[in-house]
């Protein structure tokens, strides 16, 4: 009888042990599956205040000769998607609308652009990351009197520095510069192109 009781106790004690082992293997399996699962796209919104300061190729002619390209304030808003591809590096794509332009003698001439951008985001040290992208787009509306001489296409690049201060929100500082002139002018002193140059600061929200 004593032997049977001892055997029963050993058998009863082995049941919780087996359950613990099964549970442990289950947790490890879930963690391993999660670690091997492909990264998903993350989506979000980004909005920035834009300081548009058009750049004229050197040697720079007078503002009077070109019709004036003083800076103006604008904005840049977009929706974006990103996906981690390796360690701290992610691919980044966005489409958006940008209000840029110029001012001259008290008048402001607005350029509304739409664009698409493809680039990469790399985390340096938490919470700091950098971004770089190429964007292409064009002017869809403007009150600029030189609109007939403006190029329809606009191709450029962006360099950015970010600070993620919460799980959802990040602060961004960006520098944007066009590779192609948005206006080309022929003067007696030569041909001149005006390029987009923008400085931006804003926030992004990731869903």
Tab-separated table of C-alpha atoms in Angstrom:
chain	number	residue	atom	x	y	z
A	1	UNK	CA	0.000	0.000	0.000
A	2	UNK	CA	2.820	2.342	0.919
A	3	UNK	CA	4.550	1.562	-2.342
A	4	UNK	CA	1.350	2.363	-4.264
A	5	UNK	CA	0.982	5.688	-2.416
A	6	UNK	CA	4.557	6.617	-3.182
A	7	UNK	CA	4.059	5.742	-6.836
A	8	UNK	CA	0.843	7.759	-6.938
A	9	UNK	CA	2.581	10.755	-5.338
A	10	UNK	CA	5.415	10.572	-7.879
A	11	UNK	CA	2.897	10.322	-10.689
A	12	UNK	CA	0.880	13.256	-9.294
A	13	UNK	CA	4.011	15.358	-8.864
A	14	UNK	CA	5.073	14.678	-12.438
A	15	UNK	CA	1.853	16.152	-13.878
A	16	UNK	CA	2.600	19.785	-12.830
A	17	UNK	CA	6.201	19.309	-13.949
A	18	UNK	CA	5.019	18.184	-17.369
A	19	UNK	CA	2.587	21.070	-17.580
A	20	UNK	CA	5.382	23.513	-16.685
A	21	UNK	CA	7.621	22.017	-19.355
A	22	UNK	CA	4.834	22.215	-21.942
A	23	UNK	CA	4.125	25.814	-20.958
A	24	UNK	CA	7.811	26.731	-21.117
A	25	UNK	CA	8.217	25.167	-24.567
A	26	UNK	CA	5.042	26.964	-25.704
A	27	UNK	CA	6.361	30.347	-24.568
A	28	UNK	CA	9.700	29.715	-26.259
A	29	UNK	CA	7.928	28.668	-29.461
A	30	UNK	CA	5.784	31.840	-29.461
A	31	UNK	CA	8.809	34.049	-28.821
A	32	UNK	CA	10.761	32.301	-31.570
A	33	UNK	CA	7.878	32.648	-34.037
A	34	UNK	CA	7.520	36.322	-33.140
A	35	UNK	CA	11.252	36.886	-33.614
A	36	UNK	CA	11.157	35.233	-37.048
A	37	UNK	CA	7.977	36.970	-38.170
A	38	UNK	CA	8.528	39.499	-40.952
A	39	UNK	CA	8.482	43.165	-40.037
A	40	UNK	CA	5.228	44.953	-40.773
A	41	UNK	CA	4.801	48.355	-42.353
A	42	UNK	CA	4.170	51.194	-39.943
A	43	UNK	CA	2.104	54.148	-41.127
A	44	UNK	CA	1.939	57.717	-39.925
A	45	UNK	CA	1.438	61.420	-40.530
A	46	UNK	CA	4.063	64.153	-40.689
A	47	UNK	CA	3.625	67.940	-40.638
A	48	UNK	CA	6.345	70.597	-40.765
A	49	UNK	CA	6.730	74.339	-40.944
A	50	UNK	CA	8.822	75.216	-43.991
A	51	UNK	CA	11.230	78.093	-44.522
A	52	UNK	CA	11.573	78.339	-48.299
A	53	UNK	CA	14.699	80.200	-49.399
A	54	UNK	CA	15.234	79.709	-53.168
A	55	UNK	CA	18.858	79.417	-54.264
A	56	UNK	CA	20.263	80.963	-57.444
A	57	UNK	CA	23.290	79.380	-59.107
A	58	UNK	CA	26.516	81.374	-58.840
A	59	UNK	CA	27.564	83.898	-59.902
A	60	UNK	CA	24.354	85.329	-58.508
A	61	UNK	CA	22.783	88.203	-60.454
A	62	UNK	CA	20.859	90.966	-58.747
A	63	UNK	CA	17.378	90.306	-57.321
A	64	UNK	CA	16.055	93.058	-59.562
A	65	UNK	CA	17.294	91.289	-62.663
A	66	UNK	CA	15.652	88.014	-61.675
A	67	UNK	CA	12.420	89.442	-60.296
A	68	UNK	CA	13.082	88.680	-56.626
A	69	UNK	CA	13.526	85.425	-54.722
A	70	UNK	CA	13.308	86.369	-51.074
A	71	UNK	CA	12.299	83.634	-48.554
A	72	UNK	CA	8.740	82.823	-47.475
A	73	UNK	CA	7.165	80.556	-44.892
A	74	UNK	CA	5.205	77.506	-45.970
A	75	UNK	CA	4.415	73.978	-44.875
A	76	UNK	CA	4.983	70.346	-45.741
A	77	UNK	CA	2.468	67.609	-44.848
A	78	UNK	CA	2.631	63.941	-45.785
A	79	UNK	CA	1.583	60.407	-45.011
A	80	UNK	CA	4.387	57.894	-44.686
A	81	UNK	CA	5.092	54.184	-44.409
A	82	UNK	CA	8.224	52.561	-43.048
A	83	UNK	CA	9.477	49.041	-42.586
A	84	UNK	CA	12.578	47.719	-40.871
A	85	UNK	CA	14.812	45.771	-43.240
A	86	UNK	CA	17.957	45.241	-41.168
A	87	UNK	CA	18.755	45.952	-37.522
A	88	UNK	CA	18.398	49.746	-37.156
A	89	UNK	CA	17.738	50.500	-40.854
A	90	UNK	CA	14.273	50.972	-42.339
A	91	UNK	CA	12.965	51.840	-45.772
A	92	UNK	CA	10.760	54.906	-45.838
A	93	UNK	CA	8.226	56.130	-48.362
A	94	UNK	CA	5.902	59.107	-48.274
A	95	UNK	CA	3.568	61.161	-50.414
A	96	UNK	CA	2.632	64.710	-49.557
A	97	UNK	CA	1.821	68.302	-50.324
A	98	UNK	CA	4.202	71.219	-49.901
A	99	UNK	CA	3.577	74.964	-49.943
A	100	UNK	CA	6.691	76.857	-51.017
A	101	UNK	CA	7.348	79.962	-53.097
A	102	UNK	CA	9.065	83.336	-52.937
A	103	UNK	CA	8.447	86.955	-51.990
A	104	UNK	CA	9.323	90.202	-53.728
A	105	UNK	CA	8.517	93.832	-52.893
A	106	UNK	CA	5.780	92.924	-50.410
A	107	UNK	CA	4.107	90.317	-52.612
A	108	UNK	CA	4.154	86.585	-51.897
A	109	UNK	CA	4.021	84.071	-54.710
A	110	UNK	CA	2.902	80.605	-53.607
A	111	UNK	CA	3.881	77.296	-55.195
A	112	UNK	CA	1.756	74.278	-54.287
A	113	UNK	CA	3.596	71.027	-54.964
A	114	UNK	CA	2.689	67.362	-54.665
A	115	UNK	CA	5.449	64.797	-54.362
A	116	UNK	CA	6.443	61.211	-53.657
A	117	UNK	CA	9.583	60.263	-51.770
A	118	UNK	CA	11.563	57.064	-51.260
A	119	UNK	CA	14.406	56.829	-48.776
A	120	UNK	CA	15.908	55.205	-45.704
A	121	UNK	CA	15.827	55.828	-41.974
A	122	UNK	CA	18.669	54.743	-39.673
A	123	UNK	CA	18.746	54.889	-35.891
A	124	UNK	CA	22.035	56.182	-34.551
A	125	UNK	CA	21.649	55.998	-30.800
A	126	UNK	CA	18.284	55.897	-29.100
A	127	UNK	CA	16.311	58.128	-29.523
A	128	UNK	CA	18.209	59.860	-32.393
A	129	UNK	CA	17.824	58.800	-36.035
A	130	UNK	CA	18.713	60.177	-39.462
A	131	UNK	CA	16.802	60.033	-42.736
A	132	UNK	CA	17.700	60.518	-46.387
A	133	UNK	CA	15.411	60.384	-49.381
A	134	UNK	CA	14.871	61.272	-53.004
A	135	UNK	CA	11.637	62.979	-53.975
A	136	UNK	CA	9.966	63.827	-57.222
A	137	UNK	CA	6.902	65.914	-57.906
A	138	UNK	CA	5.765	69.155	-59.438
A	139	UNK	CA	3.792	72.363	-59.097
A	140	UNK	CA	0.032	71.848	-59.296
A	141	UNK	CA	-1.037	75.449	-58.564
A	142	UNK	CA	0.669	78.845	-58.269
A	143	UNK	CA	0.000	82.583	-58.447
A	144	UNK	CA	3.539	83.255	-59.669
A	145	UNK	CA	3.607	85.527	-62.739
A	146	UNK	CA	6.542	83.471	-64.069
A	147	UNK	CA	4.576	80.227	-64.001
A	148	UNK	CA	4.827	79.855	-67.775
A	149	UNK	CA	8.609	79.661	-67.381
A	150	UNK	CA	8.521	77.240	-64.453
A	151	UNK	CA	9.461	73.624	-64.920
A	152	UNK	CA	6.603	71.203	-64.424
A	153	UNK	CA	8.797	68.533	-62.832
A	154	UNK	CA	10.675	68.922	-59.582
A	155	UNK	CA	13.331	66.428	-58.469
A	156	UNK	CA	15.363	66.739	-55.295
A	157	UNK	CA	16.588	65.238	-52.067
A	158	UNK	CA	16.032	65.452	-48.323
A	159	UNK	CA	18.321	65.020	-45.335
A	160	UNK	CA	16.720	64.773	-41.929
A	161	UNK	CA	17.532	64.444	-38.253
A	162	UNK	CA	14.916	63.031	-35.887
A	163	UNK	CA	14.312	62.622	-32.192
A	164	UNK	CA	11.760	60.051	-31.014
A	165	UNK	CA	10.504	61.339	-27.681
A	166	UNK	CA	7.649	58.852	-27.274
A	167	UNK	CA	6.453	55.610	-28.832
A	168	UNK	CA	4.188	57.532	-31.226
A	169	UNK	CA	5.699	61.003	-31.660
A	170	UNK	CA	8.967	62.210	-33.156
A	171	UNK	CA	10.530	65.606	-33.780
A	172	UNK	CA	12.057	66.244	-37.210
A	173	UNK	CA	14.541	68.738	-38.671
A	174	UNK	CA	14.909	68.568	-42.455
A	175	UNK	CA	16.921	70.149	-45.244
A	176	UNK	CA	15.472	69.885	-48.748
A	177	UNK	CA	17.170	70.907	-51.974
A	178	UNK	CA	16.092	70.444	-55.585
A	179	UNK	CA	18.531	68.982	-58.100
A	180	UNK	CA	16.711	70.557	-61.023
A	181	UNK	CA	15.905	74.305	-61.287
A	182	UNK	CA	12.239	75.195	-61.015
A	183	UNK	CA	12.883	78.293	-63.130
A	184	UNK	CA	15.548	79.089	-65.718
A	185	UNK	CA	16.210	82.638	-66.898
A	186	UNK	CA	18.287	83.938	-69.771
A	187	UNK	CA	19.970	87.296	-69.179
A	188	UNK	CA	22.612	89.242	-71.147
A	189	UNK	CA	25.106	88.106	-68.483
A	190	UNK	CA	24.220	84.437	-68.879
A	191	UNK	CA	21.684	81.733	-68.106
A	192	UNK	CA	20.563	81.315	-64.492
A	193	UNK	CA	18.582	78.635	-62.723
A	194	UNK	CA	16.666	78.986	-59.471
A	195	UNK	CA	16.629	75.938	-57.197
A	196	UNK	CA	14.355	75.072	-54.291
A	197	UNK	CA	16.023	75.186	-50.881
A	198	UNK	CA	13.948	74.528	-47.778
A	199	UNK	CA	14.521	74.185	-44.059
A	200	UNK	CA	11.802	72.386	-42.111
A	201	UNK	CA	10.907	71.568	-38.506
A	202	UNK	CA	7.924	69.536	-37.418
A	203	UNK	CA	6.368	66.468	-35.823
A	204	UNK	CA	5.370	63.018	-36.964
A	205	UNK	CA	2.854	60.579	-35.507
A	206	UNK	CA	3.080	56.826	-36.078
A	207	UNK	CA	-0.121	54.795	-35.767
